[in-house]
Amino acid sequence: MIEFVSILAAGHTDEVSRAFRNRGLLQENWLFISIAIVVGMVWLALFLWEKIQLQRKATADTPQGLFYDLCKTHRLNRTDTNSLFKVASENYADQPAMIFIDPGILNDYIGEAGSDRKYYETLAERLF
C-alpha cells in the first residue's frame, strides 16, 4: 500500500495502471478460487462431523460405547471399526467389546472371511 501511494505521489501513472492490470488474473479465476474454498470448507465440515460422531459414540455409557472406546484406544480407522463391529455383533451382539478380549472370535471369523481373509489377518495382528 505504501508503495502504491508513493508511486501515485510521484506521478507514475503507467506503473499504477500496470499494477491494476495484474489484478485481472484474480478476477478471471474467481470461479475456480471460489470452488476450491467451498470444497475445502465442505471437507473440513465433514471431517469435524466425523470426529464429533466418533466421540459421541465413544463416550456413551453402553457396551457399544466401550467397544468404540477400545477402537479409539487402538487407533482403528472407521473401516476397521465397522469391520470389527460386524464380526463382534455376529457373535456377541450384547457385548461387542468381547472381541478385544478373546482373539478366538476374530480367528474363527478369519476362517470364514473368504476374499477378506488377508484384511482380517492384518487386523488381528494389530490387535493382538
PDB file of C-alpha atoms in Angstrom:
ATOM      1  CA  MET A   1       0.000   0.000   0.000  1.00  0.00           C
ATOM      2  CA  ILE A   2       2.814   2.370   0.860  1.00  0.00           C
ATOM      3  CA  GLU A   3       4.443   1.557  -2.465  1.00  0.00           C
ATOM      4  CA  PHE A   4       1.201   2.353  -4.313  1.00  0.00           C
ATOM      5  CA  VAL A   5       0.867   5.735  -2.586  1.00  0.00           C
ATOM      6  CA  SER A   6       4.489   6.625  -3.267  1.00  0.00           C
ATOM      7  CA  ILE A   7       4.100   5.720  -6.956  1.00  0.00           C
ATOM      8  CA  LEU A   8       0.904   7.751  -7.208  1.00  0.00           C
ATOM      9  CA  ALA A   9       2.507  10.696  -5.431  1.00  0.00           C
ATOM     10  CA  ALA A  10       5.455  10.592  -7.813  1.00  0.00           C
ATOM     11  CA  GLY A  11       3.108  10.811 -10.792  1.00  0.00           C
ATOM     12  CA  HIS A  12       3.984   7.470 -12.372  1.00  0.00           C
ATOM     13  CA  THR A  13       0.569   6.584 -13.733  1.00  0.00           C
ATOM     14  CA  ASP A  14       1.929   3.910 -16.093  1.00  0.00           C
ATOM     15  CA  GLU A  15       3.131   1.839 -13.142  1.00  0.00           C
ATOM     16  CA  VAL A  16      -0.224   2.302 -11.399  1.00  0.00           C
ATOM     17  CA  SER A  17      -2.148   1.109 -14.454  1.00  0.00           C
ATOM     18  CA  ARG A  18       0.191  -1.886 -14.772  1.00  0.00           C
ATOM     19  CA  ALA A  19      -0.482  -2.817 -11.132  1.00  0.00           C
ATOM     20  CA  PHE A  20      -4.237  -2.769 -11.730  1.00  0.00           C
ATOM     21  CA  ARG A  21      -3.903  -4.863 -14.912  1.00  0.00           C
ATOM     22  CA  ASN A  22      -2.209  -7.623 -12.907  1.00  0.00           C
ATOM     23  CA  ARG A  23      -5.287  -7.736 -10.689  1.00  0.00           C
ATOM     24  CA  GLY A  24      -7.230  -9.106 -13.666  1.00  0.00           C
ATOM     25  CA  LEU A  25      -5.722 -12.559 -13.125  1.00  0.00           C
ATOM     26  CA  LEU A  26      -7.542 -12.857  -9.804  1.00  0.00           C
ATOM     27  CA  GLN A  27     -10.778 -11.600 -11.325  1.00  0.00           C
ATOM     28  CA  GLU A  28     -10.580 -14.114 -14.173  1.00  0.00           C
ATOM     29  CA  ASN A  29     -10.082 -17.067 -11.822  1.00  0.00           C
ATOM     30  CA  TRP A  30     -12.596 -16.105  -9.124  1.00  0.00           C
ATOM     31  CA  LEU A  31     -14.813 -19.062 -10.034  1.00  0.00           C
ATOM     32  CA  PHE A  32     -12.021 -21.598  -9.538  1.00  0.00           C
ATOM     33  CA  ILE A  33     -10.897 -19.956  -6.331  1.00  0.00           C
ATOM     34  CA  SER A  34     -14.472 -19.915  -5.002  1.00  0.00           C
ATOM     35  CA  ILE A  35     -14.968 -23.593  -5.854  1.00  0.00           C
ATOM     36  CA  ALA A  36     -11.705 -24.510  -4.112  1.00  0.00           C
ATOM     37  CA  ILE A  37     -12.765 -22.612  -0.986  1.00  0.00           C
ATOM     38  CA  VAL A  38     -16.208 -24.269  -0.952  1.00  0.00           C
ATOM     39  CA  VAL A  39     -14.729 -27.759  -1.413  1.00  0.00           C
ATOM     40  CA  GLY A  40     -12.238 -27.099   1.368  1.00  0.00           C
ATOM     41  CA  MET A  41     -14.954 -25.918   3.732  1.00  0.00           C
ATOM     42  CA  VAL A  42     -17.170 -28.935   2.976  1.00  0.00           C
ATOM     43  CA  TRP A  43     -14.235 -31.285   3.585  1.00  0.00           C
ATOM     44  CA  LEU A  44     -13.450 -29.568   6.887  1.00  0.00           C
ATOM     45  CA  ALA A  45     -17.095 -29.740   7.986  1.00  0.00           C
ATOM     46  CA  LEU A  46     -17.301 -33.468   7.201  1.00  0.00           C
ATOM     47  CA  PHE A  47     -14.016 -34.140   8.975  1.00  0.00           C
ATOM     48  CA  LEU A  48     -15.182 -32.349  12.115  1.00  0.00           C
ATOM     49  CA  TRP A  49     -18.611 -34.022  11.949  1.00  0.00           C
ATOM     50  CA  GLU A  50     -16.976 -37.470  11.841  1.00  0.00           C
ATOM     51  CA  LYS A  51     -14.771 -36.672  14.837  1.00  0.00           C
ATOM     52  CA  ILE A  52     -17.782 -35.448  16.839  1.00  0.00           C
ATOM     53  CA  GLN A  53     -19.806 -38.558  15.956  1.00  0.00           C
ATOM     54  CA  LEU A  54     -16.995 -40.916  16.985  1.00  0.00           C
ATOM     55  CA  GLN A  55     -16.519 -39.047  20.257  1.00  0.00           C
ATOM     56  CA  ARG A  56     -20.251 -39.195  20.948  1.00  0.00           C
ATOM     57  CA  LYS A  57     -20.327 -42.949  20.302  1.00  0.00           C
ATOM     58  CA  ALA A  58     -17.220 -43.496  22.406  1.00  0.00           C
ATOM     59  CA  THR A  59     -18.468 -41.559  25.397  1.00  0.00           C
ATOM     60  CA  ALA A  60     -21.802 -43.342  25.570  1.00  0.00           C
ATOM     61  CA  ASP A  61     -22.050 -45.436  28.747  1.00  0.00           C
ATOM     62  CA  THR A  62     -23.078 -48.606  26.925  1.00  0.00           C
ATOM     63  CA  PRO A  63     -21.374 -51.798  25.761  1.00  0.00           C
ATOM     64  CA  GLN A  64     -21.148 -50.239  22.311  1.00  0.00           C
ATOM     65  CA  GLY A  65     -19.543 -47.175  23.898  1.00  0.00           C
ATOM     66  CA  LEU A  66     -16.900 -49.422  25.436  1.00  0.00           C
ATOM     67  CA  PHE A  67     -16.331 -51.012  22.037  1.00  0.00           C
ATOM     68  CA  TYR A  68     -15.833 -47.611  20.392  1.00  0.00           C
ATOM     69  CA  ASP A  69     -13.544 -46.511  23.244  1.00  0.00           C
ATOM     70  CA  LEU A  70     -11.381 -49.572  22.654  1.00  0.00           C
ATOM     71  CA  CYS A  71     -11.325 -48.922  18.896  1.00  0.00           C
ATOM     72  CA  LYS A  72     -10.236 -45.356  19.596  1.00  0.00           C
ATOM     73  CA  THR A  73      -7.550 -46.587  22.006  1.00  0.00           C
ATOM     74  CA  HIS A  74      -6.216 -48.976  19.359  1.00  0.00           C
ATOM     75  CA  ARG A  75      -6.342 -46.131  16.793  1.00  0.00           C
ATOM     76  CA  LEU A  76      -8.571 -48.002  14.386  1.00  0.00           C
ATOM     77  CA  ASN A  77      -9.996 -46.071  11.465  1.00  0.00           C
ATOM     78  CA  ARG A  78     -13.674 -46.092  10.521  1.00  0.00           C
ATOM     79  CA  THR A  79     -13.350 -49.047   8.122  1.00  0.00           C
ATOM     80  CA  ASP A  80     -11.545 -51.155  10.721  1.00  0.00           C
ATOM     81  CA  THR A  81     -14.082 -50.199  13.391  1.00  0.00           C
ATOM     82  CA  ASN A  82     -17.057 -51.091  11.202  1.00  0.00           C
ATOM     83  CA  SER A  83     -15.491 -54.390  10.128  1.00  0.00           C
ATOM     84  CA  LEU A  84     -14.641 -55.327  13.684  1.00  0.00           C
ATOM     85  CA  PHE A  85     -18.112 -54.354  14.887  1.00  0.00           C
ATOM     86  CA  LYS A  86     -19.640 -56.582  12.201  1.00  0.00           C
ATOM     87  CA  VAL A  87     -17.609 -59.562  13.429  1.00  0.00           C
ATOM     88  CA  ALA A  88     -18.322 -58.790  17.076  1.00  0.00           C
ATOM     89  CA  SER A  89     -22.047 -58.313  16.602  1.00  0.00           C
ATOM     90  CA  GLU A  90     -22.377 -61.707  14.887  1.00  0.00           C
ATOM     91  CA  ASN A  91     -21.035 -63.454  17.993  1.00  0.00           C
ATOM     92  CA  TYR A  92     -21.641 -61.080  20.900  1.00  0.00           C
ATOM     93  CA  ALA A  93     -24.344 -58.592  19.915  1.00  0.00           C
ATOM     94  CA  ASP A  94     -24.883 -57.550  23.534  1.00  0.00           C
ATOM     95  CA  GLN A  95     -21.132 -57.208  24.352  1.00  0.00           C
ATOM     96  CA  PRO A  96     -19.168 -56.306  21.185  1.00  0.00           C
ATOM     97  CA  ALA A  97     -16.076 -55.407  23.235  1.00  0.00           C
ATOM     98  CA  MET A  98     -15.512 -59.131  23.837  1.00  0.00           C
ATOM     99  CA  ILE A  99     -13.642 -59.208  20.539  1.00  0.00           C
ATOM    100  CA  PHE A 100     -10.795 -57.318  22.246  1.00  0.00           C
ATOM    101  CA  ILE A 101     -10.574 -59.953  24.995  1.00  0.00           C
ATOM    102  CA  ASP A 102     -10.918 -63.196  23.054  1.00  0.00           C
ATOM    103  CA  PRO A 103      -8.725 -63.459  19.932  1.00  0.00           C
ATOM    104  CA  GLY A 104     -10.579 -66.665  19.049  1.00  0.00           C
ATOM    105  CA  ILE A 105     -13.602 -64.651  17.897  1.00  0.00           C
ATOM    106  CA  LEU A 106     -11.624 -62.923  15.180  1.00  0.00           C
ATOM    107  CA  ASN A 107      -9.615 -66.050  14.345  1.00  0.00           C
ATOM    108  CA  ASP A 108     -12.836 -68.035  13.812  1.00  0.00           C
ATOM    109  CA  TYR A 109     -14.124 -65.338  11.504  1.00  0.00           C
ATOM    110  CA  ILE A 110     -10.866 -65.285   9.519  1.00  0.00           C
ATOM    111  CA  GLY A 111     -11.535 -68.888   8.511  1.00  0.00           C
ATOM    112  CA  GLU A 112     -14.912 -67.833   7.073  1.00  0.00           C
ATOM    113  CA  ALA A 113     -13.821 -64.484   5.609  1.00  0.00           C
ATOM    114  CA  GLY A 114     -13.007 -65.692   2.098  1.00  0.00           C
ATOM    115  CA  SER A 115     -11.651 -62.831  -0.021  1.00  0.00           C
ATOM    116  CA  ASP A 116     -11.266 -60.528   3.020  1.00  0.00           C
ATOM    117  CA  ARG A 117      -9.117 -63.065   4.836  1.00  0.00           C
ATOM    118  CA  LYS A 118      -5.848 -61.080   4.486  1.00  0.00           C
ATOM    119  CA  TYR A 119      -7.515 -57.893   5.762  1.00  0.00           C
ATOM    120  CA  TYR A 120      -8.804 -59.615   8.901  1.00  0.00           C
ATOM    121  CA  GLU A 121      -5.449 -61.345   9.486  1.00  0.00           C
ATOM    122  CA  THR A 122      -3.728 -57.951   9.393  1.00  0.00           C
ATOM    123  CA  LEU A 123      -6.367 -56.527  11.729  1.00  0.00           C
ATOM    124  CA  ALA A 124      -5.873 -59.419  14.159  1.00  0.00           C
ATOM    125  CA  GLU A 125      -2.104 -58.833  14.161  1.00  0.00           C
ATOM    126  CA  ARG A 126      -2.660 -55.175  15.014  1.00  0.00           C
ATOM    127  CA  LEU A 127      -4.975 -56.011  17.901  1.00  0.00           C
ATOM    128  CA  PHE A 128      -3.204 -58.998  19.410  1.00  0.00           C
TER     129      PHE A 128
END
